[in-house]
Coordinates of C-alpha atoms and ligand atoms in Angstrom, one line a residue:
M1 CA 42.4 -10.0 -48.1
E2 CA 45.5 -7.7 -46.5
Q3 CA 44.3 -4.9 -47.8
L4 CA 40.6 -5.3 -46.5
I5 CA 42.6 -6.0 -42.6
K6 CA 44.0 -2.6 -43.1
E7 CA 40.8 -1.0 -44.1
A8 CA 38.9 -2.8 -41.3
E9 CA 41.7 -1.7 -38.5
I10 CA 41.2 2.0 -39.4
F11 CA 37.2 1.6 -39.5
V12 CA 37.0 -0.1 -36.3
K13 CA 39.3 2.0 -34.4
E14 CA 37.3 5.1 -35.5
R15 CA 34.1 3.4 -34.3
F16 CA 35.2 2.1 -30.9
K17 CA 37.7 5.1 -30.1
E18 CA 35.3 6.7 -27.6
E19 CA 33.5 3.1 -26.3
V20 CA 33.8 2.8 -22.4
T21 CA 32.4 -0.3 -21.5
G22 CA 35.6 -2.6 -22.3
H23 CA 34.5 -3.0 -25.7
D24 CA 36.9 -0.1 -27.2
W25 CA 39.2 -0.5 -29.9
L26 CA 41.9 -2.2 -27.1
H27 CA 39.6 -5.0 -26.5
M28 CA 39.3 -6.1 -30.3
E29 CA 43.6 -5.7 -30.4
R30 CA 43.4 -8.0 -27.6
V31 CA 40.9 -10.5 -29.3
R32 CA 42.7 -10.4 -32.0
R33 CA 46.1 -11.2 -30.6
Q34 CA 44.5 -13.9 -28.4
S35 CA 43.1 -15.2 -31.5
S36 CA 46.6 -15.3 -33.2
L37 CA 48.1 -17.0 -30.4
I38 CA 45.1 -19.8 -30.2
W39 CA 45.7 -20.2 -34.0
E40 CA 49.2 -20.6 -33.9
K41 CA 48.8 -23.3 -31.5
E42 CA 45.5 -25.0 -33.4
K43 CA 46.5 -24.1 -37.2
N44 CA 43.1 -24.3 -37.8
G45 CA 41.3 -22.3 -41.0
D46 CA 43.0 -19.4 -42.3
P47 CA 44.7 -16.9 -40.0
L48 CA 44.2 -14.1 -42.4
Y49 CA 40.2 -14.7 -42.1
V50 CA 40.8 -14.9 -38.2
D51 CA 42.2 -11.7 -38.2
L52 CA 39.3 -10.1 -40.0
V53 CA 36.6 -11.9 -37.6
A54 CA 38.5 -10.8 -34.5
L55 CA 38.6 -6.9 -35.7
L56 CA 34.8 -6.6 -36.8
H57 CA 33.4 -9.4 -34.1
D58 CA 31.7 -6.1 -32.4
V59 CA 31.1 -3.9 -35.0
D60 CA 27.2 -5.0 -35.3
D61 CA 26.6 -5.1 -31.6
R62 CA 23.3 -3.6 -30.5
K63 CA 24.3 -3.5 -26.7
L64 CA 26.8 -1.0 -27.8
A65 CA 24.6 1.9 -27.3
S66 CA 27.3 4.4 -26.8
V67 CA 28.9 3.9 -30.4
D68 CA 26.9 5.3 -33.5
H69 CA 25.3 2.0 -35.3
A70 CA 24.2 4.0 -38.3
L71 CA 26.7 1.8 -40.4
T72 CA 26.0 -1.7 -40.1
L73 CA 29.1 -4.3 -40.6
K74 CA 26.8 -5.3 -43.9
D75 CA 27.1 -1.4 -45.1
W76 CA 30.7 -1.4 -44.7
L77 CA 31.5 -4.4 -46.2
V78 CA 29.3 -3.7 -49.3
K79 CA 31.2 -0.1 -49.4
M80 CA 34.7 -1.7 -49.5
D81 CA 33.3 -3.9 -52.6
V82 CA 34.0 -7.3 -50.7
Q83 CA 32.4 -10.2 -52.4
Q84 CA 29.0 -11.4 -51.5
D85 CA 29.8 -14.9 -50.3
L86 CA 32.7 -13.2 -48.0
I87 CA 29.8 -11.0 -46.8
S88 CA 27.8 -13.4 -45.6
K89 CA 30.4 -15.6 -44.2
L90 CA 31.6 -12.7 -41.9
L91 CA 27.7 -11.8 -41.3
T92 CA 26.8 -15.4 -40.0
D93 CA 30.1 -15.8 -38.0
T94 CA 29.8 -12.5 -36.4
S95 CA 26.5 -12.2 -35.7
N96 CA 26.9 -16.0 -34.0
I97 CA 30.2 -15.2 -31.8
S98 CA 28.0 -13.6 -28.8
F99 CA 27.4 -15.5 -25.9
R100 CA 23.7 -14.6 -25.2
K101 CA 22.1 -14.6 -28.7
G102 CA 24.8 -16.6 -31.0
N103 CA 24.3 -19.9 -32.4
Q104 CA 27.9 -21.7 -31.8
S105 CA 27.4 -24.7 -34.5
L106 CA 26.9 -21.7 -37.5
L107 CA 30.5 -20.7 -36.8
S108 CA 33.3 -21.4 -39.1
S109 CA 36.7 -23.2 -37.6
E110 CA 38.1 -19.4 -37.6
A111 CA 35.2 -17.7 -35.8
L112 CA 35.1 -20.7 -33.3
I113 CA 39.1 -19.4 -32.4
V114 CA 37.8 -15.9 -32.3
Q115 CA 35.1 -16.7 -30.0
D116 CA 37.6 -18.3 -27.5
A117 CA 39.6 -15.1 -27.4
D118 CA 36.6 -13.1 -27.1
R119 CA 35.7 -14.9 -24.1
L120 CA 39.4 -15.1 -22.6
D121 CA 39.0 -11.1 -22.4
A122 CA 35.8 -11.6 -20.5
L123 CA 37.8 -13.4 -17.9
G124 CA 40.5 -12.7 -15.5
A125 CA 41.9 -9.0 -14.3
I126 CA 41.0 -7.8 -17.7
G127 CA 37.7 -9.5 -17.8
I128 CA 36.7 -8.3 -13.8
A129 CA 37.7 -4.6 -14.9
R130 CA 35.6 -4.9 -18.3
A131 CA 32.2 -5.8 -16.6
F132 CA 32.4 -3.5 -13.7
A133 CA 33.2 -0.7 -16.5
Y134 CA 30.1 -1.9 -18.3
G135 CA 28.4 -2.2 -15.3
A136 CA 28.9 1.6 -14.4
K137 CA 27.8 2.4 -18.0
N138 CA 24.5 0.7 -17.7
G139 CA 23.3 2.0 -14.3
Q140 CA 23.8 -1.6 -12.7
M141 CA 25.1 -1.7 -8.3
I142 CA 28.3 -3.3 -7.9
C143 CA 26.3 -6.0 -5.9
K144 CA 23.3 -6.9 -4.2
E145 CA 22.5 -9.1 -0.7
G146 CA 22.6 -12.7 -2.1
D147 CA 24.6 -12.6 -5.0
F148 CA 27.4 -14.7 -4.2
T149 CA 25.6 -18.1 -5.3
E150 CA 25.3 -19.5 -8.8
Q151 CA 22.2 -18.5 -10.0
D152 CA 20.1 -21.0 -11.3
Q153 CA 18.0 -18.9 -13.6
Y154 CA 19.8 -17.0 -16.4
G155 CA 20.0 -13.2 -15.3
N156 CA 17.4 -13.0 -12.6
T157 CA 19.8 -10.1 -10.7
D158 CA 21.3 -6.8 -12.3
S159 CA 23.8 -6.4 -10.6
T160 CA 27.6 -6.4 -11.9
L161 CA 28.3 -9.1 -9.6
A162 CA 25.6 -11.3 -10.3
H163 CA 27.0 -11.2 -14.1
F164 CA 30.3 -13.2 -12.6
Y165 CA 27.7 -15.9 -11.5
D166 CA 25.2 -15.8 -14.6
K167 CA 28.1 -15.7 -17.1
L168 CA 31.6 -15.2 -16.3
L169 CA 31.8 -17.9 -14.5
L170 CA 30.3 -20.6 -16.9
L171 CA 32.8 -19.7 -19.5
K172 CA 35.5 -21.7 -19.0
D173 CA 33.8 -24.8 -19.7
R174 CA 32.5 -23.6 -23.0
M175 CA 35.8 -23.0 -24.7
N176 CA 36.0 -24.7 -28.4
T177 CA 39.9 -24.8 -28.4
K178 CA 42.2 -27.1 -26.3
T179 CA 44.6 -24.0 -26.3
G180 CA 41.4 -21.8 -25.2
R181 CA 40.5 -24.2 -22.4
E182 CA 43.9 -23.7 -20.9
L183 CA 44.5 -20.2 -21.0
A184 CA 40.8 -19.7 -19.5
E185 CA 41.8 -22.2 -16.8
Q186 CA 44.2 -19.6 -15.2
R187 CA 41.9 -17.1 -16.0
H188 CA 39.0 -18.5 -14.3
R189 CA 41.0 -19.3 -11.0
F190 CA 42.1 -15.8 -11.0
M191 CA 38.4 -14.6 -11.1
R192 CA 37.5 -17.2 -8.5
S193 CA 40.0 -16.0 -6.3
F194 CA 38.5 -12.3 -6.6
L195 CA 35.4 -13.3 -5.7
C196 CA 36.2 -15.2 -2.8
Q197 CA 38.1 -11.7 -1.2
F198 CA 35.4 -9.9 -2.4
E199 CA 32.8 -12.1 -0.7
K200 CA 34.8 -12.0 2.5
E201 CA 35.4 -8.0 2.8
W202 CA 31.4 -7.8 2.2
K203 CA 30.8 -9.6 5.1
E204 CA 33.3 -8.6 7.3
Ligands
ADP301 P1 29.1 -11.3 -25.7 O1 28.2 -10.8 -26.5 O2 29.4 -12.7 -25.9 O3 28.2 -10.8 -24.4 P2 31.2 -9.3 -25.8 O4 32.8 -9.7 -25.8 O5 30.7 -8.2 -26.6 O6 30.5 -10.3 -25.4 O7 30.7 -8.5 -24.3 C1 30.7 -9.2 -23.0 C2 31.4 -8.3 -22.1 O8 30.5 -7.6 -21.5 C3 31.5 -9.3 -20.6 O9 32.5 -9.8 -20.5 C4 31.4 -7.9 -19.8 O10 32.5 -7.6 -19.7 C5 30.9 -7.4 -20.1 N1 29.0 -7.2 -20.2 C6 28.3 -7.7 -20.4 N2 26.9 -8.0 -19.9 C7 27.3 -7.7 -18.7 C8 26.2 -7.1 -17.4 N3 25.2 -7.5 -17.3 N4 27.4 -7.0 -16.7 C9 28.8 -6.7 -16.3 N5 29.3 -6.5 -17.7 C10 28.7 -7.2 -18.7
NI302 NI1 34.2 -8.8 -27.9

């Protein structure tokens, strides 16, 4: 497992080195670090497997169009001679971490920790920076009139500010671990105060 983690570091670092929507190598590193911190408190599952899922969780993400996806995670794992059961487990975990497409009930206890860490990186100051970077790259407006409310329908406007109400503000109530929930709470509060100031300036 240690050797595979080393190989994963090299693979992921190279694959995401030019990514500019906040899904760069530093996102993978932060998710790995936050996952370790959560694991230290929760002690749930195998910490090495937590590391591996954290490193590989975005490899197959289709929305990262600027990254060359010729090699799928499965291809890479096969190339690395990883055992079939571990491949299946990793593919189930990494394909179900996503907010939009994932099925949380299929996640292992380790992947539930990584999902919390991934969500923490979507919150707070870093989460704000990542959202606007993603939005700019994908041609979204910063904000449109009428975006300052919770949307009753998921994804019905396409500005970056609307994404806060569609998704980012919902994350704190969807955390899996107690530690994740506590960390999310602080970042959520910071994001709320940012939105409050943003709205104030917008309306001045
Ligand atoms: P997931 O797969 O659960 O969406 P990721 O970690 O792959 O999680 O990436 C989600 C991040 O991508 C969000 O935190 C946000 O920063 C950014 N993002 C995704 N969709 C949008 C959007 N429509 N507008 C702004 N940011 C977005
Ligand atoms: Ni991610």
